Structures are given as structure tokens and as C-alpha cells.
Amino acid sequence: MSRPATFVPPPGARAYALRTARGEFAVVDAPVADGVEPRGVALLLPGFTGSKEDFNPLHVPLARRGYRTVAVDGRGQFESDGPDNDESAYAQAELARDVLAQAEAIGEPVHLLGHSLGGQISRAAVLFDHAPFASLTLMASGPAHISESQQQRVKLLRDALAVMDMAQVWEAIQAMETPEETETAALDGGLDDRDDLRRRWLGTRPAQLIATGRQLCTEPDRVAELAAVPLPFHVLSGDKDDTWPLPLLDDMAVRLRARRTVIADAEHSPNTDRPLATARALADFWDHA
């Protein structure tokens, strides 16, 4: 589970509901910094169990580089509405069409970034229609299904959701945390951080977790299809990742003829582990895309 440094939008950013042809989506929208020449707009999609707040540390450094950033909760994630029990609403094709509607609502070609699950949804959107996008960055998001160890974790979650409600599953997750994880959480943000994480968890729809978890465990390799799309690609990750091993990400970048960035001292969420280095890498890519 990602742990954003804060759930409070950074100075200058605005949290609101983005109206689209496919409904409203909760976003954090950060404008270009004052006095900086605008260079583009980026749409940021979070990963499994994540939310738009995962990108809070990126908004300010990217605004200083001339980029407006719009981070979004997908359908059924945190503060975006969605059905509790209808898994069909969260089919990958439906989520991809949501992304196309979000890009249309923003109103200009956007640099698309997807983290983990968000990367696979982004890929599906680009394969539907690449015209709304200026580039695609896959951040800690691999070519096909997640690793065996992560598949086991997702299966445990799906099994738990079959017999418990979201509040009960949250309590079970907390009970399973190691003392080291609990201590790290306290140092990172303390009680307020844990309350925000719980609030996000309870806001996420069970059907969304079940459906997208299944997608993560069964996603086919579509890199060859994506490589045929005329867009600039960027594969970015930390230097450690147990969800998709780095050799898989390296190979995917070669197959896509993509820029490859590895953020030192970062794991599956370089956006929260090393936000300044991640923002710099993103802006450098977008500048030349």
C-alpha cells in the first residue's frame, strides 16, 4: 500500500470533481508555477490500492518546470464514485475509456503517466486511441502480470473481501503488519497518516479491488501492440521492485524503444520514495517528447 507524505494538496493545487462524458472523477489539479512558461499538461493515474494523493510530492517540482499536473482517482478509487459490487464496471476497457474521457475534459494533448496498475490502464487507453496523448510514461508498471509473490498477496485480499467488509479487512491488514512496518508508518506520519490511509481504504470500492486485482494477475504481454503506437515512451522505476523485476522493465523499455530511468534508493513508488529525482526525470522526458 502506498503511503503519501500527506493527503493535503500542495500550495496552489486545487481538489475538485472533474466533469467528463463518463461521469465525475476526483482530481488534484496543480497549475504551472507563477512566472514559469507553460510547457504542457500531465494526467497522473495511481496504482492498485492507491489514489491521487500518491502524486502530491510531484506537483510543486513539476509546476516549477512548467507542467500542469492533474492527478486522478479512477472509478471506484477513494473519492471517485463507483459501484460497490458490480465488477463489470471495473473491466480494464471501461477504466481505459474513463482515461480517454478525462483527457478530453482536460482539453489538450496530455502527457499520460500510469503507476503500476495505472500503467496497464494507461496502456489500454493508448491502444484504444493515442490521439489525446503527447507521451506515455509507465512508472513501476511491467509488460504483463505481476510477480508470483504479489499474485499471492492479491489472492489473499480477494479471499478476504469475499467474507469480510472493508473495515474488517483493514483491521486484518493492520494486524498483519510487522513491528518494523508499524514503526516506519509512525515515523512517516503517525496517527493522522494512519487515519488518512484508513479513510482512503474505506472509500475504495470492494468490486474495484477485486476486478483490478484479477487484472494484475492475468494481464497479457501487450508490448508489441504498444510499440506500434507512434508516441514517445518512458519506462521509469525505482532500483528495487518486487512487483515487476527490473530485468522485465529493462527489456520492456528496449522493446518499446523507450527512455529508461531508474531512480536510485527507490522501490515500487518512486513518486513517494524519491519525488524530486522522479519529477526531474519526468520533466526531462516531457521536455524532449
PDB file of C-alpha atoms in Angstrom:
ATOM      1  CA  MET A   1       0.000   0.000   0.000  1.00  0.00           C
ATOM      2  CA  SER A   2       1.407   3.403  -0.997  1.00  0.00           C
ATOM      3  CA  ARG A   3       1.968   5.908   1.807  1.00  0.00           C
ATOM      4  CA  PRO A   4       1.743   9.504   0.548  1.00  0.00           C
ATOM      5  CA  ALA A   5       3.649  12.010   2.653  1.00  0.00           C
ATOM      6  CA  THR A   6       0.406  13.961   3.081  1.00  0.00           C
ATOM      7  CA  PHE A   7      -3.190  13.862   1.915  1.00  0.00           C
ATOM      8  CA  VAL A   8      -3.308  17.689   1.815  1.00  0.00           C
ATOM      9  CA  PRO A   9      -2.905  19.124  -1.707  1.00  0.00           C
ATOM     10  CA  PRO A  10       0.240  21.250  -2.090  1.00  0.00           C
ATOM     11  CA  PRO A  11       0.035  25.061  -2.173  1.00  0.00           C
ATOM     12  CA  GLY A  12      -1.660  26.304  -5.322  1.00  0.00           C
ATOM     13  CA  ALA A  13      -3.246  22.954  -6.174  1.00  0.00           C
ATOM     14  CA  ARG A  14      -6.998  22.531  -6.256  1.00  0.00           C
ATOM     15  CA  ALA A  15      -9.022  19.431  -5.357  1.00  0.00           C
ATOM     16  CA  TYR A  16     -12.325  19.150  -7.223  1.00  0.00           C
ATOM     17  CA  ALA A  17     -14.527  16.827  -9.273  1.00  0.00           C
ATOM     18  CA  LEU A  18     -13.517  16.771 -12.949  1.00  0.00           C
ATOM     19  CA  ARG A  19     -16.656  16.531 -15.090  1.00  0.00           C
ATOM     20  CA  THR A  20     -16.332  14.206 -18.074  1.00  0.00           C
ATOM     21  CA  ALA A  21     -18.586  12.461 -20.571  1.00  0.00           C
ATOM     22  CA  ARG A  22     -18.291   9.358 -18.362  1.00  0.00           C
ATOM     23  CA  GLY A  23     -19.054  10.981 -15.032  1.00  0.00           C
ATOM     24  CA  GLU A  24     -17.107  12.910 -12.415  1.00  0.00           C
ATOM     25  CA  PHE A  25     -13.664  11.986 -11.123  1.00  0.00           C
ATOM     26  CA  ALA A  26     -11.906  13.392  -8.060  1.00  0.00           C
ATOM     27  CA  VAL A  27      -8.681  15.156  -9.017  1.00  0.00           C
ATOM     28  CA  VAL A  28      -5.888  17.260  -7.608  1.00  0.00           C
ATOM     29  CA  ASP A  29      -5.028  19.855 -10.256  1.00  0.00           C
ATOM     30  CA  ALA A  30      -1.809  21.850  -9.859  1.00  0.00           C
ATOM     31  CA  PRO A  31      -1.143  24.776 -12.228  1.00  0.00           C
ATOM     32  CA  VAL A  32       2.183  25.875 -13.631  1.00  0.00           C
ATOM     33  CA  ALA A  33       4.173  27.923 -11.125  1.00  0.00           C
ATOM     34  CA  ASP A  34       3.894  31.715 -11.301  1.00  0.00           C
ATOM     35  CA  GLY A  35       6.330  33.272 -13.740  1.00  0.00           C
ATOM     36  CA  VAL A  36       7.140  29.961 -15.447  1.00  0.00           C
ATOM     37  CA  GLU A  37       6.417  29.408 -19.127  1.00  0.00           C
ATOM     38  CA  PRO A  38       3.824  26.610 -19.574  1.00  0.00           C
ATOM     39  CA  ARG A  39       5.251  23.549 -21.284  1.00  0.00           C
ATOM     40  CA  GLY A  40       2.414  21.056 -21.082  1.00  0.00           C
ATOM     41  CA  VAL A  41      -0.133  19.123 -19.040  1.00  0.00           C
ATOM     42  CA  ALA A  42       0.229  15.701 -17.439  1.00  0.00           C
ATOM     43  CA  LEU A  43      -2.509  13.280 -16.368  1.00  0.00           C
ATOM     44  CA  LEU A  44      -1.374  11.026 -13.494  1.00  0.00           C
ATOM     45  CA  LEU A  45      -3.041   7.661 -12.752  1.00  0.00           C
ATOM     46  CA  PRO A  46      -2.414   5.886  -9.424  1.00  0.00           C
ATOM     47  CA  GLY A  47      -1.880   2.197  -8.791  1.00  0.00           C
ATOM     48  CA  PHE A  48      -3.686  -0.627  -7.003  1.00  0.00           C
ATOM     49  CA  THR A  49      -4.984   0.487  -3.553  1.00  0.00           C
ATOM     50  CA  GLY A  50      -3.578   3.959  -4.339  1.00  0.00           C
ATOM     51  CA  SER A  51      -5.084   7.375  -5.012  1.00  0.00           C
ATOM     52  CA  LYS A  52      -4.408  10.788  -6.486  1.00  0.00           C
ATOM     53  CA  GLU A  53      -2.596  11.769  -3.250  1.00  0.00           C
ATOM     54  CA  ASP A  54       0.275   9.453  -4.211  1.00  0.00           C
ATOM     55  CA  PHE A  55       1.380  12.201  -6.599  1.00  0.00           C
ATOM     56  CA  ASN A  56       1.249  15.091  -4.113  1.00  0.00           C
ATOM     57  CA  PRO A  57       5.067  15.280  -3.823  1.00  0.00           C
ATOM     58  CA  LEU A  58       5.429  15.710  -7.612  1.00  0.00           C
ATOM     59  CA  HIS A  59       3.118  18.667  -8.198  1.00  0.00           C
ATOM     60  CA  VAL A  60       5.344  21.504  -6.990  1.00  0.00           C
ATOM     61  CA  PRO A  61       8.614  20.434  -8.677  1.00  0.00           C
ATOM     62  CA  LEU A  62       6.778  19.748 -11.932  1.00  0.00           C
ATOM     63  CA  ALA A  63       4.958  23.097 -11.719  1.00  0.00           C
ATOM     64  CA  ARG A  64       8.359  24.764 -11.464  1.00  0.00           C
ATOM     65  CA  ARG A  65       9.372  23.025 -14.685  1.00  0.00           C
ATOM     66  CA  GLY A  66       6.304  24.367 -16.493  1.00  0.00           C
ATOM     67  CA  TYR A  67       3.910  21.448 -16.207  1.00  0.00           C
ATOM     68  CA  ARG A  68       0.333  21.498 -15.021  1.00  0.00           C
ATOM     69  CA  THR A  69      -0.383  18.159 -13.354  1.00  0.00           C
ATOM     70  CA  VAL A  70      -3.789  16.534 -12.875  1.00  0.00           C
ATOM     71  CA  ALA A  71      -3.781  13.504 -10.572  1.00  0.00           C
ATOM     72  CA  VAL A  72      -6.986  11.473 -10.623  1.00  0.00           C
ATOM     73  CA  ASP A  73      -8.802   8.860  -8.573  1.00  0.00           C
ATOM     74  CA  GLY A  74     -10.028   6.262 -11.039  1.00  0.00           C
ATOM     75  CA  ARG A  75     -13.563   4.901 -10.986  1.00  0.00           C
ATOM     76  CA  GLY A  76     -14.183   3.399  -7.525  1.00  0.00           C
ATOM     77  CA  GLN A  77     -10.862   4.657  -6.107  1.00  0.00           C
ATOM     78  CA  PHE A  78     -11.024   6.730  -2.897  1.00  0.00           C
ATOM     79  CA  GLU A  79     -13.105   9.830  -3.738  1.00  0.00           C
ATOM     80  CA  SER A  80     -14.335   8.856  -7.229  1.00  0.00           C
ATOM     81  CA  ASP A  81     -17.713   7.159  -7.313  1.00  0.00           C
ATOM     82  CA  GLY A  82     -18.328   3.610  -8.486  1.00  0.00           C
ATOM     83  CA  PRO A  83     -20.500   0.608  -7.661  1.00  0.00           C
ATOM     84  CA  ASP A  84     -19.639  -1.447  -4.588  1.00  0.00           C
ATOM     85  CA  ASN A  85     -20.359  -4.867  -6.043  1.00  0.00           C
ATOM     86  CA  ASP A  86     -20.571  -4.660  -9.849  1.00  0.00           C
ATOM     87  CA  GLU A  87     -17.182  -5.862 -11.063  1.00  0.00           C
ATOM     88  CA  SER A  88     -18.088  -5.287 -14.729  1.00  0.00           C
ATOM     89  CA  ALA A  89     -17.864  -1.526 -14.134  1.00  0.00           C
ATOM     90  CA  TYR A  90     -14.146  -2.002 -13.485  1.00  0.00           C
ATOM     91  CA  ALA A  91     -13.246  -4.016 -16.562  1.00  0.00           C
ATOM     92  CA  GLN A  92      -9.992  -2.718 -17.995  1.00  0.00           C
ATOM     93  CA  ALA A  93     -11.743  -1.466 -21.137  1.00  0.00           C
ATOM     94  CA  GLU A  94     -14.156   0.593 -19.026  1.00  0.00           C
ATOM     95  CA  LEU A  95     -11.339   2.117 -16.987  1.00  0.00           C
ATOM     96  CA  ALA A  96      -9.397   2.890 -20.170  1.00  0.00           C
ATOM     97  CA  ARG A  97     -12.380   4.704 -21.659  1.00  0.00           C
ATOM     98  CA  ASP A  98     -12.574   6.714 -18.428  1.00  0.00           C
ATOM     99  CA  VAL A  99      -8.995   7.862 -19.060  1.00  0.00           C
ATOM    100  CA  LEU A 100      -9.880   8.969 -22.584  1.00  0.00           C
ATOM    101  CA  ALA A 101     -12.812  10.952 -21.174  1.00  0.00           C
ATOM    102  CA  GLN A 102     -10.550  12.559 -18.557  1.00  0.00           C
ATOM    103  CA  ALA A 103      -8.064  13.605 -21.237  1.00  0.00           C
ATOM    104  CA  GLU A 104     -10.896  15.041 -23.346  1.00  0.00           C
ATOM    105  CA  ALA A 105     -12.174  17.028 -20.356  1.00  0.00           C
ATOM    106  CA  ILE A 106      -8.723  18.498 -19.730  1.00  0.00           C
ATOM    107  CA  GLY A 107      -8.887  19.681 -23.299  1.00  0.00           C
ATOM    108  CA  GLU A 108      -5.437  19.328 -24.851  1.00  0.00           C
ATOM    109  CA  PRO A 109      -2.943  16.556 -25.595  1.00  0.00           C
ATOM    110  CA  VAL A 110      -1.630  15.353 -22.257  1.00  0.00           C
ATOM    111  CA  HIS A 111       1.449  13.520 -21.128  1.00  0.00           C
ATOM    112  CA  LEU A 112      -0.042  10.346 -19.649  1.00  0.00           C
ATOM    113  CA  LEU A 113       1.592   8.675 -16.637  1.00  0.00           C
ATOM    114  CA  GLY A 114       0.381   5.469 -15.050  1.00  0.00           C
ATOM    115  CA  HIS A 115       1.790   3.988 -11.850  1.00  0.00           C
ATOM    116  CA  SER A 116       1.652   0.175 -11.517  1.00  0.00           C
ATOM    117  CA  LEU A 117      -1.996  -0.784 -12.221  1.00  0.00           C
ATOM    118  CA  GLY A 118      -2.423   2.727 -13.600  1.00  0.00           C
ATOM    119  CA  GLY A 119       0.250   1.932 -16.172  1.00  0.00           C
ATOM    120  CA  GLN A 120      -1.690  -1.010 -17.512  1.00  0.00           C
ATOM    121  CA  ILE A 121      -4.876   1.056 -17.668  1.00  0.00           C
ATOM    122  CA  SER A 122      -2.915   3.815 -19.412  1.00  0.00           C
ATOM    123  CA  ARG A 123      -1.591   1.323 -21.931  1.00  0.00           C
ATOM    124  CA  ALA A 124      -5.125   0.134 -22.693  1.00  0.00           C
ATOM    125  CA  ALA A 125      -6.278   3.740 -23.178  1.00  0.00           C
ATOM    126  CA  VAL A 126      -3.442   4.488 -25.590  1.00  0.00           C
ATOM    127  CA  LEU A 127      -4.191   1.310 -27.539  1.00  0.00           C
ATOM    128  CA  PHE A 128      -7.826   2.431 -27.879  1.00  0.00           C
ATOM    129  CA  ASP A 129      -6.850   5.919 -29.113  1.00  0.00           C
ATOM    130  CA  HIS A 130      -3.442   7.577 -28.847  1.00  0.00           C
ATOM    131  CA  ALA A 131      -4.557  10.925 -30.295  1.00  0.00           C
ATOM    132  CA  PRO A 132      -5.298  12.631 -26.922  1.00  0.00           C
ATOM    133  CA  PHE A 133      -1.785  11.927 -25.633  1.00  0.00           C
ATOM    134  CA  ALA A 134       1.596  13.558 -26.135  1.00  0.00           C
ATOM    135  CA  SER A 135       3.551  10.722 -24.488  1.00  0.00           C
ATOM    136  CA  LEU A 136       3.178   7.724 -22.182  1.00  0.00           C
ATOM    137  CA  THR A 137       5.202   7.027 -19.040  1.00  0.00           C
ATOM    138  CA  LEU A 138       4.900   3.615 -17.405  1.00  0.00           C
ATOM    139  CA  MET A 139       6.068   4.023 -13.811  1.00  0.00           C
ATOM    140  CA  ALA A 140       6.827   0.788 -11.937  1.00  0.00           C
ATOM    141  CA  SER A 141       4.454  -0.938 -14.360  1.00  0.00           C
ATOM    142  CA  GLY A 142       5.522  -4.002 -16.280  1.00  0.00           C
ATOM    143  CA  PRO A 143       4.786  -5.778 -19.541  1.00  0.00           C
ATOM    144  CA  ALA A 144       2.323  -8.380 -18.255  1.00  0.00           C
ATOM    145  CA  HIS A 145       1.065  -9.882 -14.975  1.00  0.00           C
ATOM    146  CA  ILE A 146       2.643  -9.155 -11.607  1.00  0.00           C
ATOM    147  CA  SER A 147       5.166 -11.422  -9.887  1.00  0.00           C
ATOM    148  CA  GLU A 148       4.124 -14.683  -8.241  1.00  0.00           C
ATOM    149  CA  SER A 149       4.684 -13.305  -4.730  1.00  0.00           C
ATOM    150  CA  GLN A 150       2.464 -10.308  -5.444  1.00  0.00           C
ATOM    151  CA  GLN A 151      -0.180 -12.536  -7.011  1.00  0.00           C
ATOM    152  CA  GLN A 152      -0.372 -14.403  -3.715  1.00  0.00           C
ATOM    153  CA  ARG A 153      -0.918 -11.124  -1.844  1.00  0.00           C
ATOM    154  CA  VAL A 154      -3.690 -10.113  -4.232  1.00  0.00           C
ATOM    155  CA  LYS A 155      -5.333 -13.528  -3.855  1.00  0.00           C
ATOM    156  CA  LEU A 156      -5.282 -13.160  -0.063  1.00  0.00           C
ATOM    157  CA  LEU A 157      -7.018  -9.797  -0.433  1.00  0.00           C
ATOM    158  CA  ARG A 158      -9.653 -11.173  -2.805  1.00  0.00           C
ATOM    159  CA  ASP A 159     -10.334 -14.074  -0.438  1.00  0.00           C
ATOM    160  CA  ALA A 160     -10.662 -11.679   2.498  1.00  0.00           C
ATOM    161  CA  LEU A 161     -13.076  -9.407   0.632  1.00  0.00           C
ATOM    162  CA  ALA A 162     -15.287 -12.408  -0.082  1.00  0.00           C
ATOM    163  CA  VAL A 163     -16.026 -12.883   3.633  1.00  0.00           C
ATOM    164  CA  MET A 164     -15.316  -9.502   5.279  1.00  0.00           C
ATOM    165  CA  ASP A 165     -16.286  -5.884   4.736  1.00  0.00           C
ATOM    166  CA  MET A 166     -13.702  -3.181   4.018  1.00  0.00           C
ATOM    167  CA  ALA A 167     -13.407  -2.125   7.673  1.00  0.00           C
ATOM    168  CA  GLN A 168     -12.755  -5.686   8.772  1.00  0.00           C
ATOM    169  CA  VAL A 169     -10.161  -6.213   6.046  1.00  0.00           C
ATOM    170  CA  TRP A 170      -8.413  -3.006   7.119  1.00  0.00           C
ATOM    171  CA  GLU A 171      -8.152  -4.263  10.686  1.00  0.00           C
ATOM    172  CA  ALA A 172      -6.783  -7.576   9.415  1.00  0.00           C
ATOM    173  CA  ILE A 173      -4.152  -5.779   7.321  1.00  0.00           C
ATOM    174  CA  GLN A 174      -3.049  -3.736  10.323  1.00  0.00           C
ATOM    175  CA  ALA A 175      -2.802  -6.862  12.471  1.00  0.00           C
ATOM    176  CA  MET A 176      -0.559  -8.496   9.856  1.00  0.00           C
ATOM    177  CA  GLU A 177       1.915  -5.591   9.708  1.00  0.00           C
ATOM    178  CA  THR A 178       5.342  -6.309  11.114  1.00  0.00           C
ATOM    179  CA  PRO A 179       6.637  -4.160  14.014  1.00  0.00           C
ATOM    180  CA  GLU A 180       9.086  -2.587  11.559  1.00  0.00           C
ATOM    181  CA  GLU A 181       6.265  -1.512   9.215  1.00  0.00           C
ATOM    182  CA  THR A 182       4.255  -0.099  12.111  1.00  0.00           C
ATOM    183  CA  GLU A 183       7.263   1.834  13.385  1.00  0.00           C
ATOM    184  CA  THR A 184       8.028   3.166   9.900  1.00  0.00           C
ATOM    185  CA  ALA A 185       4.422   4.315   9.479  1.00  0.00           C
ATOM    186  CA  ALA A 186       4.576   6.146  12.805  1.00  0.00           C
ATOM    187  CA  LEU A 187       7.803   7.888  11.832  1.00  0.00           C
ATOM    188  CA  ASP A 188       6.432   8.791   8.397  1.00  0.00           C
ATOM    189  CA  GLY A 189       3.189  10.316   9.557  1.00  0.00           C
ATOM    190  CA  GLY A 190       1.897   8.991  12.840  1.00  0.00           C
ATOM    191  CA  LEU A 191      -1.769   8.695  13.717  1.00  0.00           C
ATOM    192  CA  ASP A 192      -3.005  11.272  11.206  1.00  0.00           C
ATOM    193  CA  ASP A 193      -1.269   9.379   8.407  1.00  0.00           C
ATOM    194  CA  ARG A 194      -2.843   6.103   9.521  1.00  0.00           C
ATOM    195  CA  ASP A 195      -6.284   7.747   9.727  1.00  0.00           C
ATOM    196  CA  ASP A 196      -5.917   9.109   6.184  1.00  0.00           C
ATOM    197  CA  LEU A 197      -4.845   5.719   4.891  1.00  0.00           C
ATOM    198  CA  ARG A 198      -7.848   4.104   6.570  1.00  0.00           C
ATOM    199  CA  ARG A 199     -10.184   6.752   5.125  1.00  0.00           C
ATOM    200  CA  ARG A 200      -8.802   6.070   1.648  1.00  0.00           C
ATOM    201  CA  TRP A 201      -9.171   2.331   2.122  1.00  0.00           C
ATOM    202  CA  LEU A 202     -12.798   2.634   3.237  1.00  0.00           C
ATOM    203  CA  GLY A 203     -13.549   4.937   0.293  1.00  0.00           C
ATOM    204  CA  THR A 204     -12.308   2.411  -2.259  1.00  0.00           C
ATOM    205  CA  ARG A 205     -14.983   0.086  -3.651  1.00  0.00           C
ATOM    206  CA  PRO A 206     -14.568  -3.649  -2.992  1.00  0.00           C
ATOM    207  CA  ALA A 207     -15.528  -4.559  -6.565  1.00  0.00           C
ATOM    208  CA  GLN A 208     -12.818  -2.255  -7.866  1.00  0.00           C
ATOM    209  CA  LEU A 209     -10.166  -4.059  -5.834  1.00  0.00           C
ATOM    210  CA  ILE A 210     -11.423  -7.497  -6.819  1.00  0.00           C
ATOM    211  CA  ALA A 211     -11.687  -6.714 -10.534  1.00  0.00           C
ATOM    212  CA  THR A 212      -8.405  -4.825 -10.881  1.00  0.00           C
ATOM    213  CA  GLY A 213      -6.594  -7.340  -8.683  1.00  0.00           C
ATOM    214  CA  ARG A 214      -7.663 -10.059 -11.104  1.00  0.00           C
ATOM    215  CA  GLN A 215      -6.394  -7.936 -13.998  1.00  0.00           C
ATOM    216  CA  LEU A 216      -2.982  -7.572 -12.369  1.00  0.00           C
ATOM    217  CA  CYS A 217      -2.727 -11.347 -12.001  1.00  0.00           C
ATOM    218  CA  THR A 218      -3.773 -12.179 -15.576  1.00  0.00           C
ATOM    219  CA  GLU A 219      -2.644  -9.233 -17.741  1.00  0.00           C
ATOM    220  CA  PRO A 220      -1.115 -10.456 -21.031  1.00  0.00           C
ATOM    221  CA  ASP A 221       2.011  -9.031 -22.616  1.00  0.00           C
ATOM    222  CA  ARG A 222       0.868  -6.262 -24.997  1.00  0.00           C
ATOM    223  CA  VAL A 223       4.227  -4.572 -25.515  1.00  0.00           C
ATOM    224  CA  ALA A 224       4.369  -5.390 -29.225  1.00  0.00           C
ATOM    225  CA  GLU A 225       0.981  -3.735 -29.742  1.00  0.00           C
ATOM    226  CA  LEU A 226       2.080  -0.675 -27.807  1.00  0.00           C
ATOM    227  CA  ALA A 227       5.377  -0.411 -29.683  1.00  0.00           C
ATOM    228  CA  ALA A 228       3.399   0.088 -32.915  1.00  0.00           C
ATOM    229  CA  VAL A 229       1.790   3.252 -31.499  1.00  0.00           C
ATOM    230  CA  PRO A 230       3.514   6.478 -32.660  1.00  0.00           C
ATOM    231  CA  LEU A 231       4.150   8.006 -29.221  1.00  0.00           C
ATOM    232  CA  PRO A 232       7.273   8.684 -27.152  1.00  0.00           C
ATOM    233  CA  PHE A 233       7.520   6.174 -24.295  1.00  0.00           C
ATOM    234  CA  HIS A 234       9.236   6.318 -20.914  1.00  0.00           C
ATOM    235  CA  VAL A 235       9.794   3.397 -18.537  1.00  0.00           C
ATOM    236  CA  LEU A 236      10.591   4.646 -15.037  1.00  0.00           C
ATOM    237  CA  SER A 237      11.105   2.665 -11.845  1.00  0.00           C
ATOM    238  CA  GLY A 238      12.997   2.514  -8.599  1.00  0.00           C
ATOM    239  CA  ASP A 239      16.152   0.433  -8.367  1.00  0.00           C
ATOM    240  CA  LYS A 240      14.223  -2.216  -6.413  1.00  0.00           C
ATOM    241  CA  ASP A 241      10.821  -3.614  -7.312  1.00  0.00           C
ATOM    242  CA  ASP A 242       9.265  -6.905  -6.251  1.00  0.00           C
ATOM    243  CA  THR A 243       6.098  -6.381  -8.302  1.00  0.00           C
ATOM    244  CA  TRP A 244       7.850  -6.477 -11.690  1.00  0.00           C
ATOM    245  CA  PRO A 245      11.564  -7.419 -11.521  1.00  0.00           C
ATOM    246  CA  LEU A 246      13.842  -4.801 -13.059  1.00  0.00           C
ATOM    247  CA  PRO A 247      15.071  -7.051 -15.906  1.00  0.00           C
ATOM    248  CA  LEU A 248      11.468  -7.237 -17.140  1.00  0.00           C
ATOM    249  CA  LEU A 249      11.209  -3.442 -17.096  1.00  0.00           C
ATOM    250  CA  ASP A 250      14.588  -3.087 -18.822  1.00  0.00           C
ATOM    251  CA  ASP A 251      13.517  -5.486 -21.573  1.00  0.00           C
ATOM    252  CA  MET A 252      10.171  -3.734 -21.986  1.00  0.00           C
ATOM    253  CA  ALA A 253      11.956  -0.416 -22.483  1.00  0.00           C
ATOM    254  CA  VAL A 254      14.117  -1.938 -25.217  1.00  0.00           C
ATOM    255  CA  ARG A 255      11.083  -3.405 -26.957  1.00  0.00           C
ATOM    256  CA  LEU A 256       9.310  -0.030 -26.811  1.00  0.00           C
ATOM    257  CA  ARG A 257      12.425   1.917 -27.839  1.00  0.00           C
ATOM    258  CA  ALA A 258      11.616   3.928 -24.725  1.00  0.00           C
ATOM    259  CA  ARG A 259      13.620   6.181 -22.489  1.00  0.00           C
ATOM    260  CA  ARG A 260      14.605   4.157 -19.403  1.00  0.00           C
ATOM    261  CA  THR A 261      15.043   5.812 -15.998  1.00  0.00           C
ATOM    262  CA  VAL A 262      15.993   4.032 -12.765  1.00  0.00           C
ATOM    263  CA  ILE A 263      15.623   6.129  -9.616  1.00  0.00           C
ATOM    264  CA  ALA A 264      18.276   5.247  -7.034  1.00  0.00           C
ATOM    265  CA  ASP A 265      17.179   4.374  -3.498  1.00  0.00           C
ATOM    266  CA  ALA A 266      13.535   3.950  -4.562  1.00  0.00           C
ATOM    267  CA  GLU A 267      11.236   0.933  -4.670  1.00  0.00           C
ATOM    268  CA  HIS A 268       7.766   0.415  -6.169  1.00  0.00           C
ATOM    269  CA  SER A 269       6.676   4.031  -5.569  1.00  0.00           C
ATOM    270  CA  PRO A 270       9.487   6.341  -6.712  1.00  0.00           C
ATOM    271  CA  ASN A 271       6.956   9.195  -6.676  1.00  0.00           C
ATOM    272  CA  THR A 272       6.864   8.994  -2.850  1.00  0.00           C
ATOM    273  CA  ASP A 273      10.291   7.449  -2.206  1.00  0.00           C
ATOM    274  CA  ARG A 274      12.323   9.974  -4.241  1.00  0.00           C
ATOM    275  CA  PRO A 275       9.919  12.639  -5.539  1.00  0.00           C
ATOM    276  CA  LEU A 276      12.459  15.276  -6.590  1.00  0.00           C
ATOM    277  CA  ALA A 277      14.534  12.843  -8.631  1.00  0.00           C
ATOM    278  CA  THR A 278      11.349  11.361 -10.116  1.00  0.00           C
ATOM    279  CA  ALA A 279       9.947  14.793 -11.040  1.00  0.00           C
ATOM    280  CA  ARG A 280      13.249  15.773 -12.641  1.00  0.00           C
ATOM    281  CA  ALA A 281      13.278  12.606 -14.755  1.00  0.00           C
ATOM    282  CA  LEU A 282       9.677  13.121 -15.842  1.00  0.00           C
ATOM    283  CA  ALA A 283      10.154  16.757 -16.805  1.00  0.00           C
ATOM    284  CA  ASP A 284      13.361  15.954 -18.701  1.00  0.00           C
ATOM    285  CA  PHE A 285      11.476  13.338 -20.718  1.00  0.00           C
ATOM    286  CA  TRP A 286       8.484  15.565 -21.366  1.00  0.00           C
ATOM    287  CA  ASP A 287      10.744  18.443 -22.418  1.00  0.00           C
ATOM    288  CA  HIS A 288      12.121  16.266 -25.219  1.00  0.00           C
ATOM    289  CA  ALA A 289       8.995  14.291 -26.055  1.00  0.00           C
TER     290      ALA A 289
END
